[in-house]
């Protein structure tokens, strides 16, 4: 039996949380269900899983990825490709 969009959305949310290091305890799962339920109030079309992922920061305290500042600073450049006749 194929998955419904709400199943896909919930699976993506839980996978994202697990990969971010969040413990998938009962409270986390209930909060994920609330997120999917709230997103479904805007419709259950094909954009549902993406809307749920977009809402994650509203429902969970995510670790985020800290990218260090490059040192020395990066400068935009080119590698010198030119068109020849």
mmCIF file with all atom_site columns, C-alpha atoms in Angstrom:
data_model
loop_
_atom_site.group_PDB
_atom_site.id
_atom_site.type_symbol
_atom_site.label_atom_id
_atom_site.label_alt_id
_atom_site.label_comp_id
_atom_site.label_asym_id
_atom_site.label_entity_id
_atom_site.label_seq_id
_atom_site.pdbx_PDB_ins_code
_atom_site.Cartn_x
_atom_site.Cartn_y
_atom_site.Cartn_z
_atom_site.occupancy
_atom_site.B_iso_or_equiv
_atom_site.pdbx_formal_charge
_atom_site.auth_seq_id
_atom_site.auth_comp_id
_atom_site.auth_asym_id
_atom_site.auth_atom_id
_atom_site.pdbx_PDB_model_num
ATOM 1  C CA . UNK A 1 1  ? 0.000  0.000  0.000   1.00 0.00 ? 1  UNK A CA 1
ATOM 2  C CA . UNK A 1 2  ? 1.525  3.384  -0.973  1.00 0.00 ? 2  UNK A CA 1
ATOM 3  C CA . UNK A 1 3  ? 2.307  5.948  1.696   1.00 0.00 ? 3  UNK A CA 1
ATOM 4  C CA . UNK A 1 4  ? 0.015  8.927  2.086   1.00 0.00 ? 4  UNK A CA 1
ATOM 5  C CA . UNK A 1 5  ? 1.435  12.448 2.019   1.00 0.00 ? 5  UNK A CA 1
ATOM 6  C CA . UNK A 1 6  ? 0.936  12.829 5.765   1.00 0.00 ? 6  UNK A CA 1
ATOM 7  C CA . UNK A 1 7  ? 2.936  9.620  6.332   1.00 0.00 ? 7  UNK A CA 1
ATOM 8  C CA . UNK A 1 8  ? 5.704  10.947 4.094   1.00 0.00 ? 8  UNK A CA 1
ATOM 9  C CA . UNK A 1 9  ? 5.661  14.287 5.916   1.00 0.00 ? 9  UNK A CA 1
ATOM 10 C CA . UNK A 1 10 ? 5.857  12.664 9.353   1.00 0.00 ? 10 UNK A CA 1
ATOM 11 C CA . UNK A 1 11 ? 8.623  10.320 8.231   1.00 0.00 ? 11 UNK A CA 1
ATOM 12 C CA . UNK A 1 12 ? 10.662 13.236 6.851   1.00 0.00 ? 12 UNK A CA 1
ATOM 13 C CA . UNK A 1 13 ? 10.203 15.251 10.034  1.00 0.00 ? 13 UNK A CA 1
ATOM 14 C CA . UNK A 1 14 ? 11.260 12.350 12.260  1.00 0.00 ? 14 UNK A CA 1
ATOM 15 C CA . UNK A 1 15 ? 14.216 11.491 10.018  1.00 0.00 ? 15 UNK A CA 1
ATOM 16 C CA . UNK A 1 16 ? 15.372 15.116 10.043  1.00 0.00 ? 16 UNK A CA 1
ATOM 17 C CA . UNK A 1 17 ? 15.093 15.275 13.828  1.00 0.00 ? 17 UNK A CA 1
ATOM 18 C CA . UNK A 1 18 ? 16.914 11.973 14.325  1.00 0.00 ? 18 UNK A CA 1
ATOM 19 C CA . UNK A 1 19 ? 19.709 13.077 11.973  1.00 0.00 ? 19 UNK A CA 1
ATOM 20 C CA . UNK A 1 20 ? 19.962 16.352 13.920  1.00 0.00 ? 20 UNK A CA 1
ATOM 21 C CA . UNK A 1 21 ? 20.536 14.366 17.110  1.00 0.00 ? 21 UNK A CA 1
ATOM 22 C CA . UNK A 1 22 ? 17.096 14.870 18.664  1.00 0.00 ? 22 UNK A CA 1
ATOM 23 C CA . UNK A 1 23 ? 15.938 11.978 20.872  1.00 0.00 ? 23 UNK A CA 1
ATOM 24 C CA . UNK A 1 24 ? 12.764 10.541 19.355  1.00 0.00 ? 24 UNK A CA 1
ATOM 25 C CA . UNK A 1 25 ? 10.966 10.112 22.652  1.00 0.00 ? 25 UNK A CA 1
ATOM 26 C CA . UNK A 1 26 ? 7.174  10.089 23.031  1.00 0.00 ? 26 UNK A CA 1
ATOM 27 C CA . UNK A 1 27 ? 7.003  13.884 23.521  1.00 0.00 ? 27 UNK A CA 1
ATOM 28 C CA . UNK A 1 28 ? 9.092  14.519 20.404  1.00 0.00 ? 28 UNK A CA 1
ATOM 29 C CA . UNK A 1 29 ? 6.788  12.266 18.387  1.00 0.00 ? 29 UNK A CA 1
ATOM 30 C CA . UNK A 1 30 ? 3.697  14.037 19.742  1.00 0.00 ? 30 UNK A CA 1
ATOM 31 C CA . UNK A 1 31 ? 5.209  17.404 18.810  1.00 0.00 ? 31 UNK A CA 1
ATOM 32 C CA . UNK A 1 32 ? 6.013  16.079 15.310  1.00 0.00 ? 32 UNK A CA 1
ATOM 33 C CA . UNK A 1 33 ? 2.405  14.923 14.956  1.00 0.00 ? 33 UNK A CA 1
ATOM 34 C CA . UNK A 1 34 ? 1.200  18.394 15.999  1.00 0.00 ? 34 UNK A CA 1
ATOM 35 C CA . UNK A 1 35 ? 3.499  19.958 13.404  1.00 0.00 ? 35 UNK A CA 1
ATOM 36 C CA . UNK A 1 36 ? 2.129  17.735 10.621  1.00 0.00 ? 36 UNK A CA 1
ATOM 37 C CA . UNK A 1 37 ? -1.451 18.293 11.788  1.00 0.00 ? 37 UNK A CA 1
ATOM 38 C CA . UNK A 1 38 ? -0.989 22.071 11.808  1.00 0.00 ? 38 UNK A CA 1
ATOM 39 C CA . UNK A 1 39 ? 0.633  22.015 8.348   1.00 0.00 ? 39 UNK A CA 1
ATOM 40 C CA . UNK A 1 40 ? -2.296 19.966 7.034   1.00 0.00 ? 40 UNK A CA 1
ATOM 41 C CA . UNK A 1 41 ? -4.678 22.810 7.879   1.00 0.00 ? 41 UNK A CA 1
ATOM 42 C CA . UNK A 1 42 ? -3.135 24.611 4.880   1.00 0.00 ? 42 UNK A CA 1
ATOM 43 C CA . UNK A 1 43 ? -3.900 21.638 2.654   1.00 0.00 ? 43 UNK A CA 1
ATOM 44 C CA . UNK A 1 44 ? -2.613 18.138 2.170   1.00 0.00 ? 44 UNK A CA 1
ATOM 45 C CA . UNK A 1 45 ? -1.308 18.521 -1.377  1.00 0.00 ? 45 UNK A CA 1
ATOM 46 C CA . UNK A 1 46 ? 2.133  17.570 -2.640  1.00 0.00 ? 46 UNK A CA 1
ATOM 47 C CA . UNK A 1 47 ? 3.775  20.486 -0.810  1.00 0.00 ? 47 UNK A CA 1
ATOM 48 C CA . UNK A 1 48 ? 2.900  19.081 2.625   1.00 0.00 ? 48 UNK A CA 1
ATOM 49 C CA . UNK A 1 49 ? 6.250  17.377 3.379   1.00 0.00 ? 49 UNK A CA 1
ATOM 50 C CA . UNK A 1 50 ? 8.197  20.510 2.381   1.00 0.00 ? 50 UNK A CA 1
ATOM 51 C CA . UNK A 1 51 ? 5.923  22.754 4.485   1.00 0.00 ? 51 UNK A CA 1
ATOM 52 C CA . UNK A 1 52 ? 6.517  20.496 7.468   1.00 0.00 ? 52 UNK A CA 1
ATOM 53 C CA . UNK A 1 53 ? 10.288 20.687 7.075   1.00 0.00 ? 53 UNK A CA 1
ATOM 54 C CA . UNK A 1 54 ? 10.044 24.478 6.744   1.00 0.00 ? 54 UNK A CA 1
ATOM 55 C CA . UNK A 1 55 ? 8.118  24.623 10.048  1.00 0.00 ? 55 UNK A CA 1
ATOM 56 C CA . UNK A 1 56 ? 10.602 22.565 12.066  1.00 0.00 ? 56 UNK A CA 1
ATOM 57 C CA . UNK A 1 57 ? 12.263 25.594 13.730  1.00 0.00 ? 57 UNK A CA 1
ATOM 58 C CA . UNK A 1 58 ? 8.842  26.727 14.992  1.00 0.00 ? 58 UNK A CA 1
ATOM 59 C CA . UNK A 1 59 ? 8.341  23.448 16.863  1.00 0.00 ? 59 UNK A CA 1
ATOM 60 C CA . UNK A 1 60 ? 11.830 22.224 17.777  1.00 0.00 ? 60 UNK A CA 1
ATOM 61 C CA . UNK A 1 61 ? 15.081 23.688 19.033  1.00 0.00 ? 61 UNK A CA 1
ATOM 62 C CA . UNK A 1 62 ? 17.424 22.494 16.296  1.00 0.00 ? 62 UNK A CA 1
ATOM 63 C CA . UNK A 1 63 ? 21.188 22.436 16.637  1.00 0.00 ? 63 UNK A CA 1
ATOM 64 C CA . UNK A 1 64 ? 21.883 24.002 13.261  1.00 0.00 ? 64 UNK A CA 1
ATOM 65 C CA . UNK A 1 65 ? 25.220 23.834 11.547  1.00 0.00 ? 65 UNK A CA 1
ATOM 66 C CA . UNK A 1 66 ? 27.831 26.349 12.556  1.00 0.00 ? 66 UNK A CA 1
ATOM 67 C CA . UNK A 1 67 ? 30.109 27.004 9.617   1.00 0.00 ? 67 UNK A CA 1
ATOM 68 C CA . UNK A 1 68 ? 33.330 28.683 10.701  1.00 0.00 ? 68 UNK A CA 1
ATOM 69 C CA . UNK A 1 69 ? 34.357 31.958 9.090   1.00 0.00 ? 69 UNK A CA 1
ATOM 70 C CA . UNK A 1 70 ? 37.102 31.303 6.538   1.00 0.00 ? 70 UNK A CA 1
ATOM 71 C CA . UNK A 1 71 ? 40.487 32.761 7.360   1.00 0.00 ? 71 UNK A CA 1
ATOM 72 C CA . UNK A 1 72 ? 41.819 34.386 5.265   1.00 0.00 ? 72 UNK A CA 1
ATOM 73 C CA . UNK A 1 73 ? 38.515 35.639 3.849   1.00 0.00 ? 73 UNK A CA 1
ATOM 74 C CA . UNK A 1 74 ? 37.408 34.143 0.551   1.00 0.00 ? 74 UNK A CA 1
ATOM 75 C CA . UNK A 1 75 ? 37.377 36.413 -2.460  1.00 0.00 ? 75 UNK A CA 1
ATOM 76 C CA . UNK A 1 76 ? 35.396 35.876 -5.602  1.00 0.00 ? 76 UNK A CA 1
ATOM 77 C CA . UNK A 1 77 ? 37.509 35.207 -8.654  1.00 0.00 ? 77 UNK A CA 1
ATOM 78 C CA . UNK A 1 78 ? 37.513 33.393 -11.957 1.00 0.00 ? 78 UNK A CA 1
ATOM 79 C CA . UNK A 1 79 ? 39.726 30.804 -13.545 1.00 0.00 ? 79 UNK A CA 1
ATOM 80 C CA . UNK A 1 80 ? 40.202 32.624 -16.844 1.00 0.00 ? 80 UNK A CA 1
ATOM 81 C CA . UNK A 1 81 ? 38.104 30.829 -19.447 1.00 0.00 ? 81 UNK A CA 1
ATOM 82 C CA . UNK A 1 82 ? 37.857 32.927 -22.586 1.00 0.00 ? 82 UNK A CA 1
ATOM 83 C CA . UNK A 1 83 ? 36.061 32.313 -25.853 1.00 0.00 ? 83 UNK A CA 1
ATOM 84 C CA . UNK A 1 84 ? 38.406 31.993 -28.818 1.00 0.00 ? 84 UNK A CA 1
ATOM 85 C CA . UNK A 1 85 ? 37.383 32.712 -32.370 1.00 0.00 ? 85 UNK A CA 1
#
